[in-house]
Coordinates of C-alpha atoms in Angstrom, one line a residue:
X14 CA 60.8 -25.3 -12.1
X15 CA 59.3 -28.7 -12.3
X16 CA 61.5 -31.8 -12.0
X17 CA 60.6 -32.9 -15.6
X18 CA 61.9 -29.6 -17.0
X19 CA 65.1 -30.1 -15.0
X20 CA 65.4 -33.5 -16.5
X21 CA 65.0 -32.0 -20.0
X22 CA 67.7 -29.5 -19.3
X23 CA 70.1 -32.1 -17.9
X24 CA 69.5 -34.7 -20.7
X25 CA 69.8 -32.3 -23.7
X26 CA 73.2 -31.8 -25.2
X27 CA 71.9 -28.4 -26.5
X28 CA 70.4 -25.6 -24.4
X29 CA 67.0 -25.3 -22.7
X30 CA 66.2 -21.8 -21.6
X31 CA 63.3 -20.0 -20.0
X32 CA 62.5 -16.3 -20.3
X33 CA 64.8 -15.1 -17.4
X34 CA 67.7 -17.3 -18.5
X35 CA 70.8 -15.9 -20.1
X36 CA 70.8 -16.5 -23.8
X37 CA 67.0 -16.7 -24.1
X38 CA 66.1 -15.2 -27.5
X39 CA 62.7 -15.5 -29.1
X40 CA 63.2 -12.7 -31.7
X41 CA 62.3 -13.1 -35.4
X42 CA 62.7 -11.0 -38.5
X43 CA 59.1 -9.6 -38.2
X44 CA 58.1 -8.7 -34.6
X45 CA 54.4 -9.2 -35.4
X46 CA 55.2 -12.9 -35.9
X47 CA 57.0 -13.3 -32.6
X48 CA 55.4 -14.9 -29.4
X49 CA 56.7 -15.1 -25.9
X50 CA 57.9 -18.7 -25.7
X51 CA 57.7 -20.3 -22.3
X52 CA 60.7 -22.6 -23.2
X53 CA 63.3 -22.5 -25.9
X54 CA 65.2 -25.7 -26.8
X55 CA 68.2 -25.3 -29.1
X56 CA 69.2 -28.8 -30.0
X57 CA 72.6 -30.1 -30.8
X58 CA 71.4 -33.3 -32.2
X59 CA 68.2 -35.1 -33.4
X60 CA 67.7 -36.8 -30.0
X61 CA 67.3 -33.3 -28.4
X62 CA 64.4 -32.8 -30.7
X63 CA 62.8 -36.0 -29.7
X64 CA 63.2 -35.1 -26.1
X65 CA 61.8 -31.6 -26.6
X66 CA 58.7 -32.9 -28.5
X67 CA 58.0 -35.6 -25.9
X68 CA 58.3 -33.1 -23.1
X69 CA 56.0 -30.6 -24.8
X70 CA 53.3 -33.4 -25.3
X71 CA 53.6 -34.5 -21.7
X72 CA 53.0 -30.9 -20.5
X73 CA 50.3 -30.0 -23.1
X74 CA 52.5 -27.2 -24.4
X75 CA 52.0 -25.7 -27.9
X76 CA 55.1 -26.5 -30.1
X77 CA 56.8 -24.7 -32.9
X78 CA 60.1 -24.9 -34.8
X79 CA 62.3 -22.0 -35.8
X80 CA 64.9 -22.2 -38.5
X81 CA 66.0 -18.7 -39.6
X82 CA 63.2 -16.8 -38.0
X83 CA 62.1 -15.3 -41.3
X84 CA 58.4 -16.4 -41.3
X85 CA 55.9 -13.6 -41.6
X86 CA 53.4 -15.6 -39.6
X87 CA 53.5 -17.2 -36.2
X88 CA 54.2 -20.6 -37.8
X89 CA 57.7 -20.6 -36.3
X90 CA 56.6 -19.0 -33.0
X91 CA 54.7 -20.2 -30.0
X92 CA 53.9 -19.2 -26.4
X93 CA 54.7 -22.8 -25.5
X94 CA 57.9 -24.7 -26.4
X95 CA 60.0 -23.4 -29.3
X96 CA 62.6 -25.6 -31.0
X97 CA 65.3 -23.3 -32.3
X98 CA 67.3 -25.2 -35.0
X99 CA 70.2 -22.6 -35.3
X100 CA 73.0 -24.8 -33.9
X101 CA 72.1 -27.8 -36.2
X102 CA 73.5 -26.2 -39.4
X103 CA 75.9 -28.7 -40.8
X104 CA 76.3 -29.0 -44.6
X105 CA 78.0 -31.8 -46.5
X106 CA 78.3 -31.9 -50.2
X107 CA 78.6 -35.2 -52.2
X108 CA 80.0 -33.8 -55.5
X109 CA 80.0 -37.2 -57.3
X110 CA 76.3 -38.0 -56.4
X111 CA 75.4 -34.3 -56.7
X112 CA 73.6 -34.4 -53.4
X113 CA 73.8 -32.0 -50.5
X114 CA 73.1 -33.1 -46.9
X115 CA 71.8 -30.2 -44.9
X116 CA 70.6 -29.8 -41.4
X117 CA 67.5 -27.8 -40.8
X118 CA 69.2 -25.0 -39.0
X119 CA 71.4 -24.0 -41.9
X120 CA 70.8 -20.7 -43.6
X121 CA 70.3 -20.5 -47.4
X122 CA 73.4 -18.3 -47.7
X123 CA 75.5 -21.1 -46.1
X124 CA 74.1 -23.6 -48.6
X125 CA 74.8 -21.2 -51.6
X126 CA 78.4 -20.8 -50.3
X127 CA 78.9 -24.6 -50.2
X128 CA 77.4 -25.2 -53.6
X129 CA 69.9 -16.5 -50.1
X130 CA 70.5 -14.3 -47.1
X131 CA 69.2 -15.0 -43.6
X132 CA 66.4 -17.4 -44.5
X133 CA 66.6 -20.8 -42.8
X134 CA 66.8 -23.7 -45.2
X135 CA 64.3 -25.9 -43.3
X136 CA 61.2 -23.7 -43.5
X137 CA 62.4 -22.4 -46.8
X138 CA 62.5 -25.9 -48.4
X139 CA 59.2 -27.2 -46.8
X140 CA 57.5 -24.0 -47.7
X141 CA 58.3 -24.4 -51.3
X142 CA 61.6 -22.6 -51.7
X143 CA 61.1 -19.8 -54.2
X144 CA 64.3 -17.9 -55.1
X145 CA 66.4 -16.4 -57.8
X146 CA 67.3 -19.8 -59.3
X147 CA 63.7 -21.1 -59.4
X148 CA 63.4 -20.5 -63.1
X149 CA 66.5 -22.8 -63.8
X150 CA 66.2 -25.5 -61.1
X151 CA 62.5 -25.3 -59.9
X152 CA 61.6 -25.0 -56.2
X153 CA 64.0 -26.0 -53.5
X154 CA 61.4 -28.6 -52.4
X155 CA 61.4 -30.0 -55.9
X156 CA 65.1 -30.9 -55.4
X157 CA 64.4 -32.6 -52.0
X158 CA 65.6 -36.2 -52.2
X159 CA 65.0 -37.4 -48.6
X160 CA 64.3 -35.9 -45.2
X161 CA 64.9 -37.0 -41.6
X162 CA 61.7 -36.2 -39.8
X163 CA 60.8 -36.2 -36.1
X164 CA 57.1 -37.0 -35.9
X165 CA 54.7 -35.5 -33.4
X166 CA 55.1 -38.6 -31.2
X167 CA 58.9 -38.2 -31.1
X168 CA 59.6 -41.1 -33.6
X169 CA 62.4 -40.4 -36.0
X170 CA 61.7 -41.5 -39.6
X171 CA 63.1 -41.1 -43.1
X172 CA 60.9 -39.6 -45.8
X173 CA 61.6 -40.1 -49.5
X174 CA 60.0 -41.5 -52.6
X175 CA 60.7 -45.1 -51.3
X176 CA 60.3 -44.6 -47.5
X177 CA 57.1 -43.0 -46.1
X178 CA 56.2 -41.6 -49.5
X179 CA 53.0 -39.9 -48.3
X180 CA 55.0 -37.9 -45.7
X181 CA 57.6 -37.0 -48.4
X182 CA 55.0 -35.5 -50.8
X183 CA 53.4 -33.7 -47.9
X184 CA 56.7 -31.9 -47.3
X185 CA 57.1 -31.0 -51.0
X186 CA 53.8 -29.3 -51.3
X187 CA 52.3 -27.7 -54.4
X188 CA 52.6 -24.1 -55.5
X189 CA 50.4 -22.8 -58.2
X190 CA 50.9 -19.2 -59.6
X191 CA 50.4 -18.1 -63.1
X192 CA 50.1 -14.6 -64.5
X193 CA 50.5 -13.0 -67.9
X194 CA 54.1 -11.9 -67.4
X195 CA 55.3 -15.4 -66.6
X196 CA 54.1 -16.6 -70.0
X197 CA 57.0 -14.8 -71.6
X198 CA 59.4 -14.8 -68.7
X199 CA 62.8 -16.4 -69.2
X200 CA 63.6 -19.1 -66.6
X201 CA 66.7 -17.2 -65.7
X202 CA 64.7 -14.0 -64.9
X203 CA 63.1 -12.7 -61.7
X204 CA 61.2 -9.4 -61.5
X205 CA 60.2 -7.5 -58.4
X206 CA 57.7 -4.6 -58.7
X207 CA 57.7 -2.2 -55.7
X208 CA 55.7 0.8 -54.6
X209 CA 57.2 3.1 -51.9
X210 CA 57.8 6.7 -51.0
X211 CA 61.0 8.5 -52.3
X212 CA 63.2 10.9 -50.5
X213 CA 60.9 13.7 -51.6
X214 CA 57.9 11.8 -49.9
X215 CA 56.3 11.2 -53.3
X216 CA 55.2 7.7 -54.3
X217 CA 57.5 5.9 -56.7
X218 CA 57.3 2.6 -58.6
X219 CA 60.4 0.5 -58.8
X220 CA 60.9 -2.5 -61.2
X221 CA 63.9 -4.5 -60.1
X222 CA 64.9 -7.2 -62.7
X223 CA 67.4 -10.0 -62.1
X224 CA 68.9 -12.2 -64.8
X225 CA 71.3 -15.0 -64.3
X226 CA 73.1 -14.1 -67.5
X227 CA 75.6 -11.7 -69.1
X228 CA 75.0 -8.0 -68.6
X229 CA 74.0 -7.6 -72.2
X230 CA 71.5 -10.5 -72.0
X231 CA 70.1 -9.0 -68.8
X232 CA 69.6 -5.6 -70.3
X233 CA 68.0 -7.1 -73.4
X234 CA 65.6 -9.0 -71.2
X235 CA 64.4 -6.0 -69.4
X236 CA 64.5 -3.3 -72.1
X237 CA 60.7 -3.5 -72.4
X238 CA 60.4 -1.7 -69.1
X239 CA 62.3 1.2 -70.5
X240 CA 59.2 2.0 -72.5
X241 CA 57.7 3.2 -69.3
X242 CA 60.2 6.0 -69.4
X243 CA 61.6 5.6 -65.9
X244 CA 63.1 8.6 -64.1
X245 CA 66.2 6.5 -63.5
X246 CA 67.5 3.2 -64.9
X247 CA 70.5 1.2 -63.9
X248 CA 72.0 -2.1 -64.9
X249 CA 74.9 -3.8 -63.0
X250 CA 76.6 -7.1 -63.3
X251 CA 77.5 -8.6 -59.9
X252 CA 78.7 -12.1 -58.6
X253 CA 75.9 -14.4 -57.7
X254 CA 77.0 -14.4 -54.0
X255 CA 76.4 -10.6 -53.9
X256 CA 72.9 -11.0 -55.5
X257 CA 72.0 -13.3 -52.6
X258 CA 72.8 -10.5 -50.2
X259 CA 70.7 -7.7 -51.9
X260 CA 68.1 -7.7 -49.2
X261 CA 70.3 -8.5 -46.1
X262 CA 70.0 -4.9 -44.8
X263 CA 66.2 -5.4 -44.6
X264 CA 66.4 -8.8 -43.0
X265 CA 68.3 -7.9 -39.8
X266 CA 66.8 -9.7 -36.7
X267 CA 65.2 -8.0 -34.7
X268 CA 64.3 -5.3 -37.2
X269 CA 61.1 -3.7 -36.0
X270 CA 59.2 -4.6 -39.1
X271 CA 55.7 -5.9 -39.6
X272 CA 55.5 -8.1 -42.6
X273 CA 52.5 -9.5 -44.4
X274 CA 52.6 -11.8 -47.5
X275 CA 49.8 -12.9 -49.8
X276 CA 49.2 -14.8 -53.0
X277 CA 47.7 -12.8 -55.9
X278 CA 45.6 -14.9 -58.2
X279 CA 45.3 -12.2 -60.9
X280 CA 47.8 -9.4 -61.3
X281 CA 46.0 -6.6 -63.1
X282 CA 45.4 -2.9 -62.8
X283 CA 42.3 -3.3 -60.6
X284 CA 44.2 -5.4 -58.1
X285 CA 47.2 -3.0 -58.0
X286 CA 44.9 0.0 -57.5
X287 CA 43.2 -1.6 -54.5
X288 CA 46.6 -2.4 -53.1
X289 CA 47.9 1.1 -53.7
X290 CA 44.8 2.6 -52.0
X291 CA 45.4 0.5 -49.0
X292 CA 49.1 1.4 -49.0
X293 CA 48.2 5.1 -49.0
X294 CA 46.3 4.6 -45.8
X295 CA 49.2 2.6 -44.2
X296 CA 51.9 5.2 -45.0
X297 CA 49.9 7.8 -42.9
X298 CA 51.2 6.0 -39.8
X299 CA 54.2 4.0 -41.2
X300 CA 55.8 6.1 -44.0
X301 CA 58.6 3.7 -44.7
X302 CA 56.2 0.9 -45.7
X303 CA 56.4 -0.5 -49.2
X304 CA 54.4 -2.9 -51.4
X305 CA 56.3 -5.6 -53.3
X306 CA 55.2 -8.1 -55.9
X307 CA 57.5 -10.9 -56.8
X308 CA 57.4 -12.6 -60.2
X309 CA 59.4 -15.9 -60.6
X310 CA 59.4 -18.4 -63.5
X311 CA 57.8 -21.7 -62.5
X312 CA 58.5 -23.8 -65.6
X313 CA 60.7 -26.2 -63.6
X314 CA 58.1 -26.8 -60.8
X315 CA 57.0 -30.4 -60.2

């Protein structure tokens, strides 16, 4: 172990671990998005992040940041130095100002409890932040007021509309997605279209609609899907906290899942047929595989 790494370990309030150290954990939700990190720094404070970045630069190590470990790419994984934000997860609510102060390691479920599941709020927000409440409040990133950012050179800056505005807008990003269904979609609705094998090993289509409303309003919103004559239809009214846990059983880390996401410019029969044909090949080796399309309302997006 080099002296400089020893200095990093001794100077950080959080932990600095190598592959053979107790507590070393580089697992993510999707194993195909995991890389064997040479060093994992789990900071307790912002200064630990500064030290980790400066060390990585001095050693020429690739650098990545992991929030909830939910990324389907290797954006939050590296074979160099990984900054694991899990311990910086404090949340403070200013009810009068209607502002929430959130550290990047907090999970979305923790944020919902103070004001989705195992997704880290840092990557979720910077990546856009699409969720069940998007139709009513827009993207999570559209509600970002300010961010404390550690730059690549280790400098700590504030990013907002008044401070470093270029950096602020870079964090917010732009998401463009329009299809025919969204033209009539209520802002309180979200629809998920899935293809998977049933217990009888035959392919089934599932339409899962979510409406932030009364049960009667939700049923009215999705009645048009009943014209498809489904073999089974069910409507339930549950607390919002339970809605946010719907996919928790699928999001256990590590879970032995390979996950791939993509943006679809045009959702039509031809596109679905191509996807279905590809899925038919996949299930020959991985029969539990599914295809899922997500439809959210984007009227509130900046």
